[in-house]
CSV table of C-alpha atoms in Angstrom, one decimal:
chain,number,residue,atom,x,y,z
A,1,MET,CA,48.5,6.2,-14.1
A,2,LYS,CA,45.0,5.0,-14.7
A,3,LYS,CA,43.0,4.0,-11.6
A,4,PHE,CA,40.7,1.0,-12.0
A,5,ILE,CA,37.7,-0.6,-10.3
A,6,SER,CA,37.4,-4.3,-10.2
A,7,GLY,CA,33.9,-5.8,-9.6
A,8,ILE,CA,30.4,-5.4,-10.9
A,9,ILE,CA,29.2,-2.1,-12.3
A,10,VAL,CA,26.1,-1.0,-10.5
A,11,GLY,CA,24.9,2.3,-11.9
A,12,VAL,CA,21.6,2.7,-10.0
A,13,GLY,CA,23.1,3.7,-6.7
A,14,ILE,CA,21.0,1.3,-4.6
A,15,SER,CA,21.7,0.0,-1.1
A,16,ALA,CA,22.1,-3.7,-1.8
A,17,CYS,CA,24.6,-6.4,-1.1
A,18,THR,CA,26.1,-8.1,-4.2
A,19,VAL,CA,28.0,-11.3,-4.3
A,20,THR,CA,30.6,-11.1,-7.0
A,21,LEU,CA,31.6,-14.4,-8.7
A,22,ALA,CA,34.9,-14.6,-10.5
A,23,SER,CA,33.2,-15.3,-13.8
A,24,GLU,CA,31.0,-12.2,-13.4
A,25,SER,CA,33.7,-9.7,-12.5
A,26,LEU,CA,35.1,-7.0,-14.8
A,27,GLN,CA,37.7,-4.3,-14.7
A,28,ALA,CA,36.6,-0.6,-15.3
A,29,PHE,CA,38.7,2.5,-15.2
A,30,LEU,CA,37.8,5.8,-13.5
A,31,PHE,CA,37.0,8.4,-16.1
A,32,PRO,CA,37.0,11.9,-14.5
A,33,SER,CA,34.5,13.9,-16.5
A,34,THR,CA,32.0,16.8,-16.5
A,35,VAL,CA,28.6,16.0,-17.9
A,36,THR,CA,26.2,18.9,-18.7
A,37,PHE,CA,22.6,18.7,-20.0
A,38,HIS,CA,21.6,21.4,-22.5
A,39,ASN,CA,17.8,21.9,-22.9
A,40,LYS,CA,16.0,24.9,-24.4
A,41,GLY,CA,18.7,27.4,-23.4
A,42,GLU,CA,19.2,26.0,-19.9
A,43,THR,CA,22.1,24.0,-18.7
A,44,THR,CA,22.3,21.5,-15.8
A,45,GLU,CA,25.6,19.9,-14.7
A,46,VAL,CA,25.7,16.4,-13.1
A,47,SER,CA,27.4,16.5,-9.7
A,48,PHE,CA,29.7,13.4,-9.4
A,49,SER,CA,31.5,12.3,-6.3
A,50,ASN,CA,33.9,9.6,-5.2
A,51,ASP,CA,30.8,7.4,-4.4
A,52,ASP,CA,29.3,8.1,-7.8
A,53,PRO,CA,32.1,8.2,-10.3
A,54,VAL,CA,32.1,8.1,-14.1
A,55,ILE,CA,33.8,5.0,-15.3
A,56,ASN,CA,35.2,3.6,-18.5
A,57,TYR,CA,34.6,0.0,-19.4
A,58,ASN,CA,35.5,-1.5,-22.8
A,59,ASN,CA,35.9,2.0,-24.2
A,60,LYS,CA,32.3,2.9,-23.2
A,61,VAL,CA,31.5,5.6,-20.5
A,62,TYR,CA,29.1,4.6,-17.7
A,63,ILE,CA,27.3,7.1,-15.6
A,64,PRO,CA,25.4,6.2,-12.4
A,65,LEU,CA,21.8,5.7,-13.5
A,66,ARG,CA,20.2,7.1,-10.3
A,67,LEU,CA,22.3,10.3,-10.4
A,68,PHE,CA,21.7,10.7,-14.2
A,69,SER,CA,17.9,10.3,-13.8
A,70,GLU,CA,17.5,12.5,-10.8
A,71,THR,CA,19.5,15.3,-12.5
A,72,LEU,CA,16.7,15.2,-15.1
A,73,ASN,CA,14.1,15.4,-12.2
A,74,GLY,CA,13.4,11.7,-12.7
A,75,LYS,CA,12.7,9.0,-10.1
A,76,VAL,CA,14.5,5.6,-10.0
A,77,ILE,CA,12.7,2.8,-8.1
A,78,TYR,CA,14.7,-0.3,-7.4
A,79,THR,CA,13.1,-3.7,-6.5
A,80,ALA,CA,15.1,-6.6,-5.4
A,81,PRO,CA,15.1,-9.9,-7.4
A,82,SER,CA,12.1,-12.1,-6.8
A,83,GLU,CA,10.3,-15.1,-8.3
A,84,LEU,CA,7.9,-12.6,-10.0
A,85,SER,CA,10.9,-10.9,-11.8
A,86,GLY,CA,12.5,-14.2,-12.7
A,87,GLY,CA,15.4,-13.6,-10.3
A,88,LYS,CA,16.3,-10.3,-11.9
A,89,ASN,CA,16.8,-6.9,-10.4
A,90,VAL,CA,13.9,-4.6,-11.4
A,91,ILE,CA,14.7,-0.9,-12.1
A,92,ASP,CA,11.9,1.5,-13.0
A,93,ILE,CA,12.6,5.0,-14.2
A,94,TYR,CA,9.9,7.7,-14.1
A,95,LEU,CA,10.9,10.9,-16.0
A,96,ASN,CA,9.6,14.4,-16.2
A,97,ASP,CA,6.2,14.3,-14.6
A,98,ASP,CA,5.4,18.0,-14.3
A,99,ASP,CA,4.3,19.2,-10.9
A,100,LYS,CA,0.9,20.3,-12.4
A,101,ASN,CA,0.3,16.6,-13.1
A,102,MET,CA,0.9,15.5,-9.6
A,103,ILE,CA,-2.1,14.6,-7.5
A,104,ARG,CA,-2.2,15.5,-3.8
A,105,ASP,CA,-4.8,15.2,-1.1
A,106,ASN,CA,-6.0,18.4,0.6
A,107,GLU,CA,-3.8,17.9,3.6
A,108,GLY,CA,-0.7,17.0,1.6
A,109,ILE,CA,-0.4,13.6,3.3
A,110,VAL,CA,0.4,11.8,0.1
A,111,SER,CA,1.1,12.8,-3.5
A,112,ILE,CA,0.8,10.7,-6.7
A,113,SER,CA,2.8,11.1,-9.8
A,114,ASN,CA,3.4,9.3,-13.1
A,115,LEU,CA,-0.2,8.0,-12.9
A,116,GLU,CA,-1.1,5.5,-15.7
A,117,SER,CA,-4.5,4.1,-16.4
A,118,THR,CA,-5.1,0.9,-18.3
A,119,PHE,CA,-8.6,-0.2,-19.4
A,120,SER,CA,-9.2,-3.8,-18.3
A,121,GLY,CA,-12.8,-4.2,-19.6
A,122,ASN,CA,-16.3,-3.8,-18.2
A,123,ASN,CA,-15.7,-0.2,-17.0
A,124,SER,CA,-12.8,-1.4,-15.0
A,125,TYR,CA,-9.3,0.1,-15.0
A,126,SER,CA,-5.8,-0.7,-13.6
A,127,LEU,CA,-4.0,2.2,-12.1
A,128,SER,CA,-0.2,2.4,-11.5
A,129,GLY,CA,2.3,5.1,-10.7
A,130,LEU,CA,4.4,6.5,-7.8
A,131,ILE,CA,3.1,7.5,-4.4
A,132,THR,CA,5.1,9.6,-2.0
A,133,ILE,CA,4.3,9.6,1.7
A,134,ASN,CA,4.7,13.2,3.0
A,135,LYS,CA,3.1,12.8,6.4
A,136,ASP,CA,2.3,10.0,8.9
A,137,LEU,CA,-0.3,7.6,7.6
A,138,GLU,CA,-1.1,6.0,11.0
A,139,GLY,CA,-4.9,5.6,11.3
A,140,LYS,CA,-5.5,6.7,7.7
A,141,VAL,CA,-6.9,5.1,4.5
A,142,ILE,CA,-5.9,6.3,1.0
A,143,GLU,CA,-8.8,6.6,-1.4
A,144,ILE,CA,-8.5,7.2,-5.2
A,145,HIS,CA,-11.4,8.7,-7.1
A,146,ALA,CA,-12.2,8.6,-10.8
A,147,LEU,CA,-13.8,11.9,-11.9
A,148,ASP,CA,-15.8,12.9,-15.0
A,149,SER,CA,-15.6,16.2,-16.9
A,150,ASN,CA,-17.7,17.9,-14.2
A,151,LYS,CA,-15.4,16.6,-11.4
A,152,LYS,CA,-18.2,14.3,-10.2
A,153,VAL,CA,-16.9,11.0,-8.6
A,154,THR,CA,-17.7,8.1,-10.9
A,155,GLY,CA,-15.6,5.5,-9.1
A,156,SER,CA,-13.6,4.9,-5.9
A,157,SER,CA,-10.9,2.4,-4.7
A,158,VAL,CA,-9.0,1.8,-1.5
A,159,GLU,CA,-7.6,-1.5,-2.7
A,160,ILE,CA,-4.2,0.1,-3.2
A,161,THR,CA,-1.1,-2.0,-3.2
A,162,ILE,CA,2.1,-0.1,-2.2
A,163,GLU,CA,5.2,-2.1,-3.2
A,164,GLY,CA,8.2,-2.6,-1.0
A,165,LEU,CA,9.7,-4.9,1.6
A,166,SER,CA,8.6,-2.8,4.5
A,167,LEU,CA,5.6,-0.7,5.6
A,168,ALA,CA,5.7,2.7,3.8
A,169,LYS,CA,6.9,5.5,6.0
A,170,VAL,CA,7.3,9.3,5.7
A,171,GLY,CA,9.6,10.3,3.0
A,172,ASP,CA,9.2,7.1,1.0
A,173,THR,CA,8.4,7.1,-2.7
A,174,ARG,CA,7.0,3.7,-3.8
A,175,LYS,CA,5.4,2.1,-6.8
A,176,PHE,CA,1.7,1.4,-6.4
A,177,SER,CA,-1.1,-0.2,-8.2
A,178,ALA,CA,-4.9,-0.2,-7.8
A,179,PRO,CA,-8.0,-1.5,-9.6
A,180,ILE,CA,-10.9,1.0,-10.0
A,181,PHE,CA,-14.4,0.7,-11.5
A,182,SER,CA,-16.0,3.7,-13.0
A,183,GLN,CA,-19.7,4.3,-13.8
A,184,GLY,CA,-18.9,7.0,-16.3
A,185,LYS,CA,-16.1,8.4,-18.6
A,186,ILE,CA,-13.0,9.2,-16.7
A,187,THR,CA,-11.3,12.5,-17.4
A,188,SER,CA,-9.1,12.8,-14.3
A,189,PHE,CA,-8.4,11.4,-10.8
A,190,GLU,CA,-8.1,12.7,-7.3
A,191,VAL,CA,-6.7,11.3,-4.1
A,192,VAL,CA,-8.3,11.6,-0.7
A,193,VAL,CA,-6.9,10.5,2.7
A,194,LYS,CA,-9.5,9.6,5.3
A,195,ASP,CA,-9.6,8.6,8.9
A,196,LEU,CA,-10.1,4.8,9.2
A,197,TRP,CA,-12.7,4.1,6.5
A,198,GLY,CA,-12.2,4.2,2.7
A,199,LEU,CA,-14.7,3.4,-0.1
A,200,THR,CA,-14.4,1.0,-3.1
A,201,ASN,CA,-17.1,0.7,-5.8
A,202,LEU,CA,-17.5,-2.3,-8.1
A,203,GLU,CA,-20.0,-3.3,-10.8
A,204,TYR,CA,-20.6,-6.6,-9.1
A,205,PHE,CA,-19.2,-8.8,-6.3
A,206,SER,CA,-20.2,-11.6,-4.0
A,207,ASP,CA,-18.5,-12.4,-0.7
A,208,GLY,CA,-19.0,-15.8,0.9
A,209,MET,CA,-18.3,-14.3,4.3
A,210,ILE,CA,-21.6,-12.4,4.2
A,211,ASN,CA,-24.9,-14.1,4.5
A,212,ASN,CA,-27.1,-11.0,4.2
A,213,VAL,CA,-27.5,-8.0,1.8
A,214,ALA,CA,-24.7,-6.4,3.8
A,215,GLY,CA,-22.3,-7.2,6.5
A,216,ILE,CA,-18.7,-7.4,7.8
A,217,SER,CA,-16.0,-9.3,6.0
A,218,PHE,CA,-13.2,-10.1,8.5
A,219,GLY,CA,-10.5,-12.4,7.1
A,220,PRO,CA,-7.8,-14.4,8.8
A,221,PRO,CA,-4.7,-12.5,9.8
A,222,SER,CA,-1.3,-13.3,8.2
A,223,ILE,CA,2.3,-12.8,9.2
A,224,ASP,CA,4.2,-10.6,6.7
A,225,GLU,CA,8.0,-11.1,7.3
A,226,ASN,CA,8.9,-8.4,4.9
A,227,LYS,CA,6.8,-5.8,6.5
A,228,LYS,CA,7.6,-7.3,9.9
A,229,ALA,CA,4.0,-7.4,11.2
A,230,LEU,CA,0.8,-9.3,11.5
A,231,ILE,CA,-1.7,-7.9,9.1
A,232,SER,CA,-5.4,-8.0,9.4
A,233,GLY,CA,-8.2,-6.8,7.1
A,234,LEU,CA,-11.8,-5.7,7.6
A,235,GLN,CA,-14.5,-4.4,5.3
A,236,PHE,CA,-18.2,-3.5,5.7
A,237,LYS,CA,-19.7,-4.6,2.4
A,238,ASN,CA,-23.0,-3.9,0.7
A,239,GLN,CA,-23.5,-6.6,-1.9
A,240,SER,CA,-27.1,-5.6,-2.8
A,241,LYS,CA,-28.2,-3.5,-5.8
A,242,ASN,CA,-29.6,-0.8,-3.5
A,243,ASP,CA,-27.9,2.0,-1.6
A,244,LEU,CA,-28.3,1.5,2.1
A,245,ASN,CA,-28.2,3.8,5.1
A,246,ILE,CA,-26.9,2.3,8.3
A,247,GLU,CA,-27.1,3.4,11.9
A,248,PRO,CA,-23.7,4.2,13.6
A,249,LEU,CA,-21.7,0.9,13.7
A,250,SER,CA,-19.1,0.6,16.5
A,251,ILE,CA,-16.3,-2.0,16.2
A,252,GLU,CA,-13.4,-2.8,18.5
A,253,PHE,CA,-10.3,-4.7,17.2
A,254,GLN,CA,-8.5,-6.9,19.8
A,255,ILE,CA,-5.5,-9.2,20.0
A,256,ASN,CA,-5.5,-11.5,23.0
A,257,LYS,CA,-3.0,-14.0,24.4
A,258,VAL,CA,-4.8,-17.3,25.1
A,259,ILE,CA,-3.7,-19.0,28.3
A,260,GLY,CA,-5.8,-22.0,28.9
A,261,ASP,CA,-9.3,-20.7,29.6
A,262,ARG,CA,-8.1,-17.1,30.1
A,263,LYS,CA,-7.4,-14.3,27.7
A,264,GLU,CA,-5.0,-11.4,28.2
A,265,ILE,CA,-5.4,-8.3,26.0
A,266,VAL,CA,-2.2,-7.5,24.1
A,267,LYS,CA,-3.6,-4.9,21.8
A,268,SER,CA,-7.0,-3.1,21.6
A,269,TYR,CA,-8.1,-0.5,19.0
A,270,LYS,CA,-11.5,1.1,18.7
A,271,LEU,CA,-12.5,2.1,15.2
A,272,SER,CA,-14.4,5.3,14.5
A,273,ASP,CA,-18.1,4.7,13.8
A,274,LEU,CA,-19.2,3.8,10.3
A,275,LYS,CA,-22.6,5.3,9.5
A,276,GLY,CA,-24.8,6.8,6.8
A,277,GLU,CA,-24.9,5.8,3.1
A,278,ILE,CA,-23.2,2.6,1.9
A,279,PRO,CA,-23.6,2.6,-2.0
A,280,ALA,CA,-24.8,-0.4,-3.8
A,281,MET,CA,-22.1,-3.0,-4.8
A,282,SER,CA,-19.4,-1.3,-2.6
A,283,TRP,CA,-17.5,-1.7,0.6
A,284,TYR,CA,-15.8,0.5,3.2
A,285,LYS,CA,-12.4,-0.8,4.1
A,286,ALA,CA,-11.3,-0.1,7.7
A,287,TYR,CA,-7.8,0.8,8.9
A,288,LEU,CA,-6.5,-1.9,11.2
A,289,PRO,CA,-3.1,-1.3,12.8
A,290,ALA,CA,-0.4,-3.8,11.9
A,291,TRP,CA,0.9,-5.7,15.0
A,292,ASP,CA,4.7,-5.9,15.4
A,293,LEU,CA,4.4,-8.9,17.8
A,294,ARG,CA,5.2,-6.7,20.8
A,295,ASP,CA,3.3,-6.3,24.0
A,296,GLN,CA,1.9,-3.0,25.4
A,297,ASN,CA,5.4,-2.3,27.0
A,298,GLY,CA,7.2,-2.8,23.7
A,299,ALA,CA,8.7,-6.2,24.5
A,300,PRO,CA,8.5,-9.2,22.2
A,301,VAL,CA,5.6,-11.4,23.1
A,302,ALA,CA,5.9,-15.1,24.1
A,303,PRO,CA,5.2,-17.9,21.6
A,304,GLY,CA,1.9,-19.6,21.9
A,305,LYS,CA,-1.8,-19.2,20.9
A,306,TYR,CA,-3.3,-15.8,20.2
A,307,GLU,CA,-6.8,-14.7,19.2
A,308,VAL,CA,-7.4,-11.9,16.7
A,309,SER,CA,-10.9,-10.7,17.0
A,310,ILE,CA,-13.5,-7.9,16.5
A,311,ILE,CA,-16.3,-6.9,18.9
A,312,VAL,CA,-19.4,-5.9,17.1
A,313,PRO,CA,-23.1,-5.5,18.0
A,314,ASN,CA,-25.5,-8.5,17.4
A,315,SER,CA,-27.7,-6.4,15.1
A,316,LEU,CA,-27.6,-3.3,12.9
A,317,LYS,CA,-30.5,-1.2,11.8
A,318,TYR,CA,-30.7,0.1,8.2
A,319,ASN,CA,-33.0,1.3,5.5
A,320,ILE,CA,-32.9,1.1,1.7
A,321,GLU,CA,-32.3,4.5,0.1
A,322,GLY,CA,-35.6,6.2,-0.6
A,323,SER,CA,-37.5,4.0,1.9
A,324,ALA,CA,-38.8,5.0,5.3
A,325,VAL,CA,-39.0,1.4,6.4
A,326,THR,CA,-36.3,0.4,9.0
A,327,GLU,CA,-34.9,-3.1,8.7
A,328,THR,CA,-32.5,-5.0,10.8
A,329,LEU,CA,-29.4,-7.1,10.0
A,330,TYR,CA,-28.7,-9.9,12.5
A,331,ASN,CA,-25.4,-11.8,12.8
A,332,PHE,CA,-24.0,-9.6,10.1
A,333,ALA,CA,-20.4,-10.6,11.0
A,334,ARG,CA,-20.0,-14.3,10.1
A,335,TYR,CA,-16.4,-14.5,11.4
A,336,LYS,CA,-15.5,-12.5,14.5
A,337,LYS,CA,-12.3,-14.2,15.6
A,338,TRP,CA,-9.3,-16.1,14.3
A,339,ASP,CA,-6.7,-18.1,16.3
A,340,ILE,CA,-3.1,-18.0,15.3
A,341,GLU,CA,-0.2,-19.9,16.8
A,342,LEU,CA,3.0,-17.9,17.0
A,343,THR,CA,6.4,-19.7,17.1
A,344,GLN,CA,9.6,-18.3,18.6
A,345,ASP,CA,11.1,-18.3,15.1
A,346,GLN,CA,8.3,-16.1,13.8
A,347,ILE,CA,8.6,-13.7,16.7
A,348,ASN,CA,12.4,-13.4,16.3
A,349,LYS,CA,12.1,-12.6,12.6
A,350,ILE,CA,9.5,-9.9,13.1
A,351,THR,CA,11.1,-8.3,16.2
A,352,ASN,CA,14.7,-8.7,14.9
A,353,ASN,CA,15.6,-10.6,18.1
């Protein structure tokens, strides 16, 4: 007797809930099989199980896509439907990227594979590929460098977008993208993981948050319900055409509960000092910890008004590269604090209460 499966065929092997409508259902029969790959004298057999069976639908054999691809040392990345994808499931398959083509930082914290570079004009490129988190990234910034034939750094970027509906954790392999500007011909790339500060070079930019040749850009925080956190961003930017050398800059990041005229510290984080050379038309992006809307004891905070702020000096001494003249930046952080009103509904969604 033939055994059959009624429902929707899903060959990727993803963990997702599917609502089956009667008009979308189908009937498929189990089709016990052995499947073997033969390649250059080597054989590899696909290992099926009750959870990953071969099935027959309409006289065509269907093999689980994830199992099939991973047997070929491939990677399958699934992304849930969204407006960007037109409401469709997105399945990306990355095949046969040799280990010799994989890029790792010196400490093995992350590794990058299937790296693709697309020229976007004016010495700018768009990078994409897969990134695997091998060790804890807490307090770290990922930096990608473009290299010339002499392994000299010609460009750098920390504006790396790691896809996914949660913060990346150890063991995850995710799709990523990043823009990068290069001052020379690119022959290869490297990845560096730094403590707290990472560098991005551009040909030109102008930031309305900065009134001087250089300064701090501290934007308003935002609630990310997918990553279940409040996210903040901070960069020190040099928007001049000269390399600058700055004295050590100390910054403290704080989140306070505002109660009338009083403030209670909920979270405090001191960044490591930024100092030395800041290249022309570049910025250093700081690591700021995501806030899970919990207090210092791990309990969900109460709804109400909160202040997200940075504590910085009133002035900063610097000199232009090649000059012995010391100059001073005053009020180099135009925005130092932002107020945010947290509702009980937001807190419940982030803390899963």
